[in-house]
PDB file of C-alpha atoms in Angstrom:
ATOM      1  CA  UNK A  92      -0.070  -0.272   0.095  1.00 84.00           C
ATOM      2  CA  UNK A  93       2.483   2.373  -1.566  1.00 90.00           C
ATOM      3  CA  UNK A  94      -0.065   5.906  -0.750  1.00 96.00           C
ATOM      4  CA  UNK A  95       0.942   5.108   2.981  1.00 97.00           C
ATOM      5  CA  UNK A  96       4.509   6.324   2.684  1.00 96.00           C
ATOM      6  CA  UNK A  97       3.022   9.579   1.308  1.00 97.00           C
ATOM      7  CA  UNK A  98       1.039  10.540   4.529  1.00 98.00           C
ATOM      8  CA  UNK A  99       2.452  12.758   7.230  1.00 98.00           C
ATOM      9  CA  UNK A 100       2.453  11.104  10.516  1.00 98.00           C
ATOM     10  CA  UNK A 101       2.471  13.254  13.908  1.00 96.00           C
ATOM     11  CA  UNK A 102       5.724  12.583  16.480  1.00 94.00           C
ATOM     12  CA  UNK A 103       3.950   9.828  17.747  1.00 96.00           C
ATOM     13  CA  UNK A 104       3.025   8.339  14.598  1.00 98.00           C
ATOM     14  CA  UNK A 105      -0.373   9.427  14.216  1.00 98.00           C
ATOM     15  CA  UNK A 106      -2.657  10.826  11.949  1.00 98.00           C
ATOM     16  CA  UNK A 107      -6.297  11.865  12.512  1.00 98.00           C
ATOM     17  CA  UNK A 108      -9.249  10.219  10.934  1.00 98.00           C
ATOM     18  CA  UNK A 109     -12.761  11.606  10.911  1.00 98.00           C
ATOM     19  CA  UNK A 110     -15.408   9.041  10.619  1.00 98.00           C
ATOM     20  CA  UNK A 111     -18.376  10.122   8.191  1.00 98.00           C
ATOM     21  CA  UNK A 112     -21.534   7.833   7.273  1.00 98.00           C
ATOM     22  CA  UNK A 113     -21.430   6.857   3.822  1.00 98.00           C
ATOM     23  CA  UNK A 114     -25.129   7.361   3.074  1.00 97.00           C
ATOM     24  CA  UNK A 115     -25.960  10.623   5.113  1.00 96.00           C
ATOM     25  CA  UNK A 116     -22.608  12.239   5.248  1.00 97.00           C
ATOM     26  CA  UNK A 117     -23.145  12.373   9.243  1.00 98.00           C
ATOM     27  CA  UNK A 118     -19.771  13.197  11.147  1.00 98.00           C
ATOM     28  CA  UNK A 119     -19.361  10.124  13.055  1.00 98.00           C
ATOM     29  CA  UNK A 120     -16.099  10.859  15.410  1.00 98.00           C
ATOM     30  CA  UNK A 121     -12.753  11.698  14.689  1.00 98.00           C
ATOM     31  CA  UNK A 122      -9.652   9.459  16.151  1.00 98.00           C
ATOM     32  CA  UNK A 123      -6.161   8.419  15.336  1.00 98.00           C
ATOM     33  CA  UNK A 124      -4.878   5.702  13.719  1.00 98.00           C
ATOM     34  CA  UNK A 125      -0.714   4.419  13.292  1.00 98.00           C
ATOM     35  CA  UNK A 126       0.576   2.459  10.110  1.00 98.00           C
ATOM     36  CA  UNK A 127      -0.839  -0.689  11.176  1.00 98.00           C
ATOM     37  CA  UNK A 128      -4.141   0.390  11.930  1.00 98.00           C
ATOM     38  CA  UNK A 129      -4.697   1.785   8.284  1.00 98.00           C
ATOM     39  CA  UNK A 130      -2.974  -1.405   6.878  1.00 97.00           C
ATOM     40  CA  UNK A 131      -5.581  -3.471   8.918  1.00 97.00           C
ATOM     41  CA  UNK A 132      -8.415  -1.635   8.046  1.00 98.00           C
ATOM     42  CA  UNK A 133      -7.900  -2.077   4.498  1.00 97.00           C
ATOM     43  CA  UNK A 134      -6.887  -5.226   4.914  1.00 97.00           C
ATOM     44  CA  UNK A 135     -10.280  -6.763   6.949  1.00 97.00           C
ATOM     45  CA  UNK A 136     -12.426  -3.895   5.372  1.00 97.00           C
ATOM     46  CA  UNK A 137     -13.362  -3.102   9.234  1.00 98.00           C
ATOM     47  CA  UNK A 138     -12.210  -0.044  10.803  1.00 98.00           C
ATOM     48  CA  UNK A 139      -9.493  -0.099  13.568  1.00 98.00           C
ATOM     49  CA  UNK A 140      -8.343   3.052  14.958  1.00 98.00           C
ATOM     50  CA  UNK A 141      -4.836   3.261  17.357  1.00 98.00           C
ATOM     51  CA  UNK A 142      -6.059   4.153  21.397  1.00 96.00           C
ATOM     52  CA  UNK A 143      -3.719   7.071  22.459  1.00 95.00           C
ATOM     53  CA  UNK A 144      -5.493   6.695  25.695  1.00 93.00           C
ATOM     54  CA  UNK A 145      -4.509   2.369  25.587  1.00 95.00           C
ATOM     55  CA  UNK A 146      -1.445   2.888  23.502  1.00 96.00           C
ATOM     56  CA  UNK A 147      -3.214  -0.379  21.661  1.00 97.00           C
ATOM     57  CA  UNK A 148      -5.556  -1.413  18.606  1.00 97.00           C
ATOM     58  CA  UNK A 149      -9.001   0.064  19.151  1.00 96.00           C
ATOM     59  CA  UNK A 150     -10.907  -2.267  16.781  1.00 96.00           C
ATOM     60  CA  UNK A 151     -14.290  -0.439  16.631  1.00 95.00           C
ATOM     61  CA  UNK A 152     -16.754  -2.338  18.133  1.00 91.00           C
ATOM     62  CA  UNK A 153     -15.109  -4.908  19.605  1.00 91.00           C
ATOM     63  CA  UNK A 154     -16.669  -4.159  23.136  1.00 87.00           C
ATOM     64  CA  UNK A 155     -19.406  -2.564  22.144  1.00 87.00           C
ATOM     65  CA  UNK A 156     -20.376  -4.510  18.833  1.00 89.00           C
ATOM     66  CA  UNK A 157     -21.110  -1.385  17.352  1.00 92.00           C
ATOM     67  CA  UNK A 158     -18.652  -1.909  14.321  1.00 95.00           C
ATOM     68  CA  UNK A 159     -17.654   0.906  11.220  1.00 97.00           C
ATOM     69  CA  UNK A 160     -17.507  -0.889   7.908  1.00 98.00           C
ATOM     70  CA  UNK A 161     -14.905   0.950   5.758  1.00 98.00           C
ATOM     71  CA  UNK A 162     -16.594   2.138   2.430  1.00 98.00           C
ATOM     72  CA  UNK A 163     -13.787   4.604   1.340  1.00 98.00           C
ATOM     73  CA  UNK A 164     -10.626   5.647   2.619  1.00 98.00           C
ATOM     74  CA  UNK A 165      -9.721   9.172   1.871  1.00 98.00           C
ATOM     75  CA  UNK A 166      -6.802  11.824   2.052  1.00 98.00           C
ATOM     76  CA  UNK A 167      -6.466  15.630   2.285  1.00 98.00           C
ATOM     77  CA  UNK A 168      -4.760  17.857   0.536  1.00 97.00           C
ATOM     78  CA  UNK A 169      -1.707  17.532   2.894  1.00 96.00           C
ATOM     79  CA  UNK A 170      -1.720  14.085   3.159  1.00 98.00           C
ATOM     80  CA  UNK A 171      -2.085  14.186   6.942  1.00 97.00           C
ATOM     81  CA  UNK A 172      -5.655  13.887   7.368  1.00 98.00           C
ATOM     82  CA  UNK A 173      -7.542  11.039   6.692  1.00 98.00           C
ATOM     83  CA  UNK A 174     -11.538  10.632   5.924  1.00 98.00           C
ATOM     84  CA  UNK A 175     -12.959   7.205   6.072  1.00 98.00           C
ATOM     85  CA  UNK A 176     -16.392   6.830   4.735  1.00 98.00           C
ATOM     86  CA  UNK A 177     -17.966   4.322   7.082  1.00 98.00           C
ATOM     87  CA  UNK A 178     -21.093   2.258   7.218  1.00 98.00           C
ATOM     88  CA  UNK A 179     -21.493   2.686  11.007  1.00 97.00           C
ATOM     89  CA  UNK A 180     -23.921  -0.200  12.884  1.00 93.00           C
ATOM     90  CA  UNK A 181     -26.005   1.895  15.901  1.00 94.00           C
ATOM     91  CA  UNK A 182     -24.036   4.218  17.937  1.00 96.00           C
ATOM     92  CA  UNK A 183     -20.377   5.441  17.083  1.00 96.00           C
ATOM     93  CA  UNK A 184     -20.324   6.908  20.498  1.00 96.00           C
ATOM     94  CA  UNK A 185     -19.334   5.570  23.717  1.00 94.00           C
ATOM     95  CA  UNK A 186     -21.788   7.288  25.632  1.00 95.00           C
ATOM     96  CA  UNK A 187     -24.496   5.709  23.184  1.00 95.00           C
ATOM     97  CA  UNK A 188     -25.252   8.286  20.988  1.00 97.00           C
ATOM     98  CA  UNK A 189     -25.398   8.214  17.119  1.00 97.00           C
ATOM     99  CA  UNK A 190     -22.613  10.623  16.634  1.00 98.00           C
ATOM    100  CA  UNK A 191     -19.816  11.697  19.054  1.00 98.00           C
ATOM    101  CA  UNK A 192     -20.365  15.577  18.219  1.00 98.00           C
ATOM    102  CA  UNK A 193     -23.937  15.873  20.472  1.00 98.00           C
ATOM    103  CA  UNK A 194     -22.678  19.145  22.204  1.00 98.00           C
ATOM    104  CA  UNK A 195     -23.557  22.208  20.675  1.00 98.00           C
ATOM    105  CA  UNK A 196     -22.545  26.074  21.943  1.00 98.00           C
ATOM    106  CA  UNK A 197     -24.941  28.363  22.577  1.00 96.00           C
ATOM    107  CA  UNK A 198     -25.366  31.743  22.215  1.00 93.00           C
ATOM    108  CA  UNK A 199     -24.434  32.491  25.972  1.00 93.00           C
ATOM    109  CA  UNK A 200     -21.075  30.569  25.442  1.00 94.00           C
ATOM    110  CA  UNK A 201     -22.365  26.756  27.393  1.00 95.00           C
ATOM    111  CA  UNK A 202     -22.418  23.521  25.717  1.00 97.00           C
ATOM    112  CA  UNK A 203     -26.182  22.441  25.142  1.00 97.00           C
ATOM    113  CA  UNK A 204     -26.801  18.411  24.479  1.00 97.00           C
ATOM    114  CA  UNK A 205     -28.975  18.469  21.334  1.00 95.00           C
ATOM    115  CA  UNK A 206     -29.050  14.228  21.108  1.00 95.00           C
ATOM    116  CA  UNK A 207     -30.664  11.500  23.331  1.00 95.00           C
ATOM    117  CA  UNK A 208     -28.631   7.694  23.311  1.00 96.00           C
ATOM    118  CA  UNK A 209     -29.657   5.232  20.954  1.00 95.00           C
ATOM    119  CA  UNK A 210     -28.312   2.789  23.711  1.00 93.00           C
ATOM    120  CA  UNK A 211     -27.902   2.897  27.065  1.00 92.00           C
ATOM    121  CA  UNK A 212     -24.162   3.032  27.555  1.00 90.00           C
ATOM    122  CA  UNK A 213     -24.600   0.063  30.287  1.00 89.00           C
ATOM    123  CA  UNK A 214     -26.205  -2.166  27.930  1.00 89.00           C
ATOM    124  CA  UNK A 215     -23.895  -1.289  24.872  1.00 85.00           C
ATOM    125  CA  UNK A 216     -20.770  -2.579  27.098  1.00 81.00           C
ATOM    126  CA  UNK A 217     -22.373  -5.086  29.372  1.00 75.00           C
ATOM    127  CA  UNK A 218     -20.818  -8.777  28.643  1.00 54.00           C
TER     128      UNK A 218
ATOM    129  CA  UNK B  27     -17.529  31.497  27.027  1.00 84.00           C
ATOM    130  CA  UNK B  28     -17.092  29.213  29.503  1.00 90.00           C
ATOM    131  CA  UNK B  29     -17.431  26.285  27.343  1.00 96.00           C
ATOM    132  CA  UNK B  30     -13.466  27.002  26.264  1.00 97.00           C
ATOM    133  CA  UNK B  31     -12.425  25.714  29.733  1.00 96.00           C
ATOM    134  CA  UNK B  32     -14.065  22.467  29.168  1.00 97.00           C
ATOM    135  CA  UNK B  33     -12.246  22.087  25.921  1.00 98.00           C
ATOM    136  CA  UNK B  34      -8.746  19.483  26.108  1.00 98.00           C
ATOM    137  CA  UNK B  35      -6.238  21.530  23.957  1.00 98.00           C
ATOM    138  CA  UNK B  36      -2.807  19.347  23.116  1.00 96.00           C
ATOM    139  CA  UNK B  37       0.679  20.700  24.021  1.00 94.00           C
ATOM    140  CA  UNK B  38       0.379  23.305  21.693  1.00 96.00           C
ATOM    141  CA  UNK B  39      -2.034  24.691  22.846  1.00 98.00           C
ATOM    142  CA  UNK B  40      -4.413  23.315  19.759  1.00 98.00           C
ATOM    143  CA  UNK B  41      -7.881  21.316  19.211  1.00 98.00           C
ATOM    144  CA  UNK B  42      -8.380  19.956  15.817  1.00 98.00           C
ATOM    145  CA  UNK B  43     -11.671  21.135  14.088  1.00 98.00           C
ATOM    146  CA  UNK B  44     -13.525  19.753  11.370  1.00 98.00           C
ATOM    147  CA  UNK B  45     -15.083  21.892   9.057  1.00 98.00           C
ATOM    148  CA  UNK B  46     -18.704  20.644   7.220  1.00 98.00           C
ATOM    149  CA  UNK B  47     -20.748  22.636   5.028  1.00 98.00           C
ATOM    150  CA  UNK B  48     -23.784  22.870   7.046  1.00 98.00           C
ATOM    151  CA  UNK B  49     -26.778  21.969   4.617  1.00 97.00           C
ATOM    152  CA  UNK B  50     -25.276  19.231   2.334  1.00 96.00           C
ATOM    153  CA  UNK B  51     -22.796  17.742   4.650  1.00 97.00           C
ATOM    154  CA  UNK B  52     -19.693  17.547   2.776  1.00 97.00           C
ATOM    155  CA  UNK B  53     -16.591  17.562   5.100  1.00 98.00           C
ATOM    156  CA  UNK B  54     -14.431  20.182   3.758  1.00 98.00           C
ATOM    157  CA  UNK B  55     -11.361  20.045   5.602  1.00 98.00           C
ATOM    158  CA  UNK B  56      -9.740  19.576   8.582  1.00 98.00           C
ATOM    159  CA  UNK B  57      -7.618  22.144  10.990  1.00 98.00           C
ATOM    160  CA  UNK B  58      -5.912  23.620  14.231  1.00 98.00           C
ATOM    161  CA  UNK B  59      -7.856  26.221  16.409  1.00 98.00           C
ATOM    162  CA  UNK B  60      -6.434  27.716  19.694  1.00 98.00           C
ATOM    163  CA  UNK B  61      -8.505  29.856  22.678  1.00 98.00           C
ATOM    164  CA  UNK B  62      -8.163  32.729  20.881  1.00 98.00           C
ATOM    165  CA  UNK B  63      -9.182  31.700  17.322  1.00 98.00           C
ATOM    166  CA  UNK B  64     -12.229  30.183  18.759  1.00 98.00           C
ATOM    167  CA  UNK B  65     -13.395  33.536  20.924  1.00 97.00           C
ATOM    168  CA  UNK B  66     -12.695  34.906  17.309  1.00 97.00           C
ATOM    169  CA  UNK B  67     -14.875  33.201  15.209  1.00 98.00           C
ATOM    170  CA  UNK B  68     -17.317  33.091  17.367  1.00 97.00           C
ATOM    171  CA  UNK B  69     -17.546  36.808  17.888  1.00 96.00           C
ATOM    172  CA  UNK B  70     -17.161  37.820  14.114  1.00 97.00           C
ATOM    173  CA  UNK B  71     -19.139  34.577  12.916  1.00 97.00           C
ATOM    174  CA  UNK B  72     -16.507  33.812  10.138  1.00 98.00           C
ATOM    175  CA  UNK B  73     -13.942  30.935  10.943  1.00 98.00           C
ATOM    176  CA  UNK B  74     -10.435  31.473  12.133  1.00 98.00           C
ATOM    177  CA  UNK B  75      -8.069  28.902  12.355  1.00 98.00           C
ATOM    178  CA  UNK B  76      -4.042  28.732  14.076  1.00 98.00           C
ATOM    179  CA  UNK B  77      -1.750  28.069  11.113  1.00 96.00           C
ATOM    180  CA  UNK B  78       0.823  25.791  12.552  1.00 95.00           C
ATOM    181  CA  UNK B  79       3.158  26.066  10.025  1.00 93.00           C
ATOM    182  CA  UNK B  80       2.928  30.018   9.564  1.00 95.00           C
ATOM    183  CA  UNK B  81       2.199  30.097  13.586  1.00 97.00           C
ATOM    184  CA  UNK B  82       0.027  32.827  13.141  1.00 97.00           C
ATOM    185  CA  UNK B  83      -3.984  33.339  13.495  1.00 97.00           C
ATOM    186  CA  UNK B  84      -5.211  31.934   9.780  1.00 96.00           C
ATOM    187  CA  UNK B  85      -8.465  33.903   8.680  1.00 96.00           C
ATOM    188  CA  UNK B  86      -9.945  31.129   6.132  1.00 95.00           C
ATOM    189  CA  UNK B  87     -10.639  33.060   3.227  1.00 92.00           C
ATOM    190  CA  UNK B  88      -8.190  36.495   3.839  1.00 91.00           C
ATOM    191  CA  UNK B  89      -6.033  36.088   0.960  1.00 87.00           C
ATOM    192  CA  UNK B  90      -8.320  33.629  -1.596  1.00 88.00           C
ATOM    193  CA  UNK B  91     -11.706  35.321  -0.608  1.00 90.00           C
ATOM    194  CA  UNK B  92     -13.560  31.875  -0.256  1.00 92.00           C
ATOM    195  CA  UNK B  93     -14.510  32.641   3.545  1.00 95.00           C
ATOM    196  CA  UNK B  94     -16.353  30.237   5.794  1.00 97.00           C
ATOM    197  CA  UNK B  95     -19.534  31.497   7.929  1.00 98.00           C
ATOM    198  CA  UNK B  96     -20.109  30.013  10.889  1.00 98.00           C
ATOM    199  CA  UNK B  97     -23.542  28.104  11.312  1.00 98.00           C
ATOM    200  CA  UNK B  98     -22.878  26.303  14.675  1.00 98.00           C
ATOM    201  CA  UNK B  99     -20.058  25.138  16.684  1.00 98.00           C
ATOM    202  CA  UNK B 100     -20.148  21.412  18.173  1.00 98.00           C
ATOM    203  CA  UNK B 101     -18.024  19.723  20.550  1.00 98.00           C
ATOM    204  CA  UNK B 102     -17.513  15.965  20.621  1.00 98.00           C
ATOM    205  CA  UNK B 103     -17.894  13.541  23.699  1.00 97.00           C
ATOM    206  CA  UNK B 104     -13.949  14.006  25.199  1.00 96.00           C
ATOM    207  CA  UNK B 105     -14.285  17.603  24.247  1.00 98.00           C
ATOM    208  CA  UNK B 106     -10.987  17.046  22.272  1.00 97.00           C
ATOM    209  CA  UNK B 107     -12.520  18.004  18.867  1.00 98.00           C
ATOM    210  CA  UNK B 108     -14.475  20.385  17.065  1.00 98.00           C
ATOM    211  CA  UNK B 109     -17.240  20.221  14.080  1.00 98.00           C
ATOM    212  CA  UNK B 110     -18.035  23.652  12.728  1.00 98.00           C
ATOM    213  CA  UNK B 111     -20.580  23.782  10.464  1.00 98.00           C
ATOM    214  CA  UNK B 112     -19.924  26.553   8.031  1.00 98.00           C
ATOM    215  CA  UNK B 113     -21.052  28.292   4.661  1.00 98.00           C
ATOM    216  CA  UNK B 114     -18.396  27.727   2.506  1.00 97.00           C
ATOM    217  CA  UNK B 115     -17.758  30.613  -0.514  1.00 93.00           C
ATOM    218  CA  UNK B 116     -16.744  28.101  -3.152  1.00 94.00           C
ATOM    219  CA  UNK B 117     -13.363  26.118  -2.810  1.00 96.00           C
ATOM    220  CA  UNK B 118     -12.308  25.233   0.891  1.00 96.00           C
ATOM    221  CA  UNK B 119      -9.224  23.837  -0.592  1.00 96.00           C
ATOM    222  CA  UNK B 120      -5.988  25.960  -1.202  1.00 94.00           C
ATOM    223  CA  UNK B 121      -6.052  23.883  -4.704  1.00 95.00           C
ATOM    224  CA  UNK B 122      -9.348  25.398  -5.930  1.00 95.00           C
ATOM    225  CA  UNK B 123     -11.306  21.964  -5.126  1.00 97.00           C
ATOM    226  CA  UNK B 124     -14.627  22.061  -2.929  1.00 97.00           C
ATOM    227  CA  UNK B 125     -13.009  19.802  -0.393  1.00 98.00           C
ATOM    228  CA  UNK B 126      -9.729  19.055   0.738  1.00 98.00           C
ATOM    229  CA  UNK B 127     -10.358  15.596   0.589  1.00 98.00           C
ATOM    230  CA  UNK B 128     -10.389  14.638  -3.307  1.00 98.00           C
ATOM    231  CA  UNK B 129      -7.749  11.636  -2.836  1.00 98.00           C
ATOM    232  CA  UNK B 130      -9.320   8.442  -2.670  1.00 98.00           C
ATOM    233  CA  UNK B 131      -7.214   4.922  -1.833  1.00 98.00           C
ATOM    234  CA  UNK B 132      -7.750   2.598  -4.424  1.00 96.00           C
ATOM    235  CA  UNK B 133      -8.126  -1.414  -4.487  1.00 93.00           C
ATOM    236  CA  UNK B 134      -3.992  -1.123  -5.810  1.00 93.00           C
ATOM    237  CA  UNK B 135      -2.953   1.039  -2.748  1.00 94.00           C
ATOM    238  CA  UNK B 136      -2.243   4.280  -4.780  1.00 95.00           C
ATOM    239  CA  UNK B 137      -4.110   7.619  -4.331  1.00 97.00           C
ATOM    240  CA  UNK B 138      -6.659   8.474  -6.995  1.00 97.00           C
ATOM    241  CA  UNK B 139      -7.916  12.557  -7.386  1.00 97.00           C
ATOM    242  CA  UNK B 140     -11.545  12.505  -8.193  1.00 95.00           C
ATOM    243  CA  UNK B 141     -12.585  15.896  -8.479  1.00 95.00           C
ATOM    244  CA  UNK B 142     -11.301  18.861 -10.413  1.00 95.00           C
ATOM    245  CA  UNK B 143     -10.508  22.491  -9.086  1.00 96.00           C
ATOM    246  CA  UNK B 144     -13.517  24.640  -9.175  1.00 95.00           C
ATOM    247  CA  UNK B 145     -11.267  27.820  -9.485  1.00 93.00           C
ATOM    248  CA  UNK B 146      -7.385  27.731 -10.800  1.00 92.00           C
ATOM    249  CA  UNK B 147      -5.199  28.250  -7.716  1.00 90.00           C
ATOM    250  CA  UNK B 148      -3.558  30.939  -9.283  1.00 89.00           C
ATOM    251  CA  UNK B 149      -6.915  32.884  -9.797  1.00 89.00           C
ATOM    252  CA  UNK B 150      -7.605  32.319  -6.286  1.00 85.00           C
ATOM    253  CA  UNK B 151      -4.763  33.845  -4.625  1.00 81.00           C
ATOM    254  CA  UNK B 152      -3.781  36.438  -7.047  1.00 75.00           C
ATOM    255  CA  UNK B 153      -4.155  40.108  -6.216  1.00 54.00           C
TER     256      UNK B 153
END
């Protein structure tokens, strides 16, 4: 996959990746990938990020069952940001909401939550 | 704007911001903001980023005329990524294309350009 050599990774070997639902164009989340997680995602067709907090592969949906199928893999003009068109099963967010971007800044400069969880997070992560 | 104190900035004082066209949901670009550029954007209604390469405010459209009007300012679940819903005049990309994400990875692992410039970049940046 020669395109990987054209990408600019940060000092930690990571590149930001935006996930967008391929048919509705909703922006679902932003996370980080390294070379190995990019290769795995393209090989398996299921999106795998790199978790900065856990310092480990983050196979989206591994614990929640809410997977992301990869439909299209895009690279920006500077090759330092990725746009993944995905088919997201259920909620993308660990709060159980469809998208992670559920907080909107109000005129008073406060954060207002404007969507509800699709699934209770306790339900999402129970064994 | 008390929400700014809830945001997580990186070691350089920056937070990534995704720009999405508010009515078509196209993802246009990803860039970085600091506290001052967030405040300016909300105060003026025109998006201002922080340019990492120039280490200066990057008032989108200042040299090209292709401004971004801010329609909605969103924050993700971890408060470490922003989603800006904007009304982009013409191309968002310095190549003259509507979006910066005009390269798609092919089955062979190569990059394929699948959109043309709306405006010649030389036209865009001439005085």
